[in-house]
Amino acid sequence: MPENLEQLITSSGGPVKLLRNSQTGPYVYPVVPPEYTNWRDEQHAWQHACVLFNQSYHMTDMYVEGPGALKLFSDVGVNSFKNFDINKGKQFVVCNYDGYVIGDVILIHLAENLFNIVGRPSVHNWVRYHAETGGYDVRLELDERAVARQGPVVRKAYRYQIQGPNAMKLIEKVTGKTPPSIKFFDGCLMSIAGHEVRALRHGMAGQPGFELFGPWADGEAVRSALVEAGREFGLRLIGARAYSSNTLESGWIPSPMPAIYSGDKMKSYREWLPADGYEAKASLGGSFYSENIEDYYLTPDELGYGHIVKFDHDFIGREALEQKAGKATRRKVTLALNDEDVRRAIGTMFGKGPRAKYFDFPSAVYATLPYDKVTKGGKTMGISTWCGYSYNEGKMLTLAMIDLVDADPGNEVTFVWGEPDGGTSKPTVERHVQTEIRAIVSPVPYSEVARKEYRL
């Protein structure tokens, strides 16, 4: 039996075969009910009232403490760490040696020499590897997400987000104070239900609001106070179904392929990673197909993180990114799928003839790493990485990266839905035929409020 990721890749016939036939489905949002009311009203509330996202279960947390912590983050991250003071956060992006993204997470400076990283585990693993092999003076505390642990779910911290046009009114009522006017990714302390709460000016729906977190034991009291205070402001609790679709309006791409599956420089890391971890079990799905795993790798520019890359320090991937600087060939966009073509694809469900891949609602994602191809004139000119329905916009949307020449809003392209050759062996994939759907290139974020309020 393979003992690490490198051995698993070899025994599976390569990384593409491993990932495309993984028996894992899309990323899981556990414990939180699929719906508290219905996903349509829950989506509607984050644009027209306010919502509570319970993020306490689906993300990996890791606490990094010690005098070497900031040096560790600076060495592996593309971000600048100038003026990264206590109670500040940032979208922390890490790349491989060739300048391709491994992942991104939220990094929060909690106290002197104490940091918290929150998100999908690919970044945590990369940081852990370098902490353990690089001689950094740090201590790590890993707080695994619910699906990666056994027994009752008792975590170090709860994590909620209050989002929407009424969010600040709710915060004012529950704290008894006017919410502080602070910049995106700045933080502060609040008191809710007699408990000290950390608050970060951040959110997933691209709407005004705060991310709130604190000791696990305080979580239920804080949550109950938020729910009670939110009644007059139309607060809705958001279930897992709606939560997974919020990114369509904010424009954040949750699922880049971790650029770790190839290259001699990354071999020792693959040998360090287990054969049953996130990178080993992740599934790759969609209409885009290449036998070369590196065709799935993405740059910071393609993901909209070009402004985050700062060459004011040495970091892994710097030399490669300096060579790529100013040479981006693709741009992140939203694709608004043609209503008639979507209805046609869904309509194939009603009959016994060939059927298109099923569109689930509101999120149509069926693999951990969704990769659909975008074409024009029969030529692939982009990749779509997230697809779903926005009740607020009344549209099926995708987040994509397409060639600059066609990236201006209003251009028409073609989104290819469904896997080649009838589909892979993933349990989320039924036999189907590919279908082409017209799409209009649109701004990202798609929501006007998110374009003005949301900052990565």
Short mmCIF file of C-alpha atoms in Angstrom, two decimals, residues 14-16 19 96-101 257-267 270 284 288-299 302 324 330 371 383:
data_model
loop_
_atom_site.label_atom_id
_atom_site.label_comp_id
_atom_site.label_asym_id
_atom_site.label_seq_id
_atom_site.Cartn_x
_atom_site.Cartn_y
_atom_site.Cartn_z
CA GLY A 14 -0.03 9.61 -12.69
CA PRO A 15 -1.73 12.54 -10.94
CA VAL A 16 -4.44 13.14 -13.54
CA LEU A 19 -7.58 12.83 -9.26
CA ASN A 96 5.38 26.47 -5.67
CA TYR A 97 8.91 27.12 -6.92
CA ASP A 98 7.63 27.82 -10.44
CA GLY A 99 5.16 30.50 -9.33
CA TYR A 100 1.96 28.44 -9.50
CA VAL A 101 -0.58 28.67 -6.71
CA MET A 257 -5.54 22.90 -8.17
CA PRO A 258 -2.71 22.75 -5.59
CA ALA A 259 0.39 23.01 -7.77
CA ILE A 260 2.24 20.21 -6.00
CA TYR A 261 1.73 17.09 -8.14
CA SER A 262 4.75 17.42 -10.44
CA GLY A 263 8.36 18.59 -10.52
CA ASP A 264 11.52 17.31 -8.88
CA LYS A 265 11.64 20.28 -6.50
CA MET A 266 8.26 19.25 -5.06
CA LYS A 267 9.08 15.53 -4.77
CA ARG A 270 4.90 14.78 -1.97
CA LEU A 284 -10.82 16.54 -10.38
CA PHE A 288 -11.43 20.43 -19.36
CA TYR A 289 -9.05 17.51 -19.80
CA SER A 290 -5.30 17.25 -20.21
CA GLU A 291 -2.92 14.42 -19.41
CA ASN A 292 -0.42 17.03 -18.24
CA ILE A 293 -1.24 18.00 -14.65
CA GLU A 294 0.59 21.29 -15.07
CA ASP A 295 -2.10 22.46 -17.50
CA TYR A 296 -4.37 22.70 -14.45
CA TYR A 297 -1.99 24.91 -12.46
CA LEU A 298 -2.92 28.58 -12.04
CA THR A 299 -0.92 31.75 -11.41
CA GLU A 302 -5.17 34.29 -13.22
CA LYS A 324 5.77 36.36 -15.17
CA ARG A 330 -5.75 35.40 -18.92
CA TYR A 371 -12.36 22.45 -14.21
CA ILE A 383 -11.10 27.47 -17.77
#
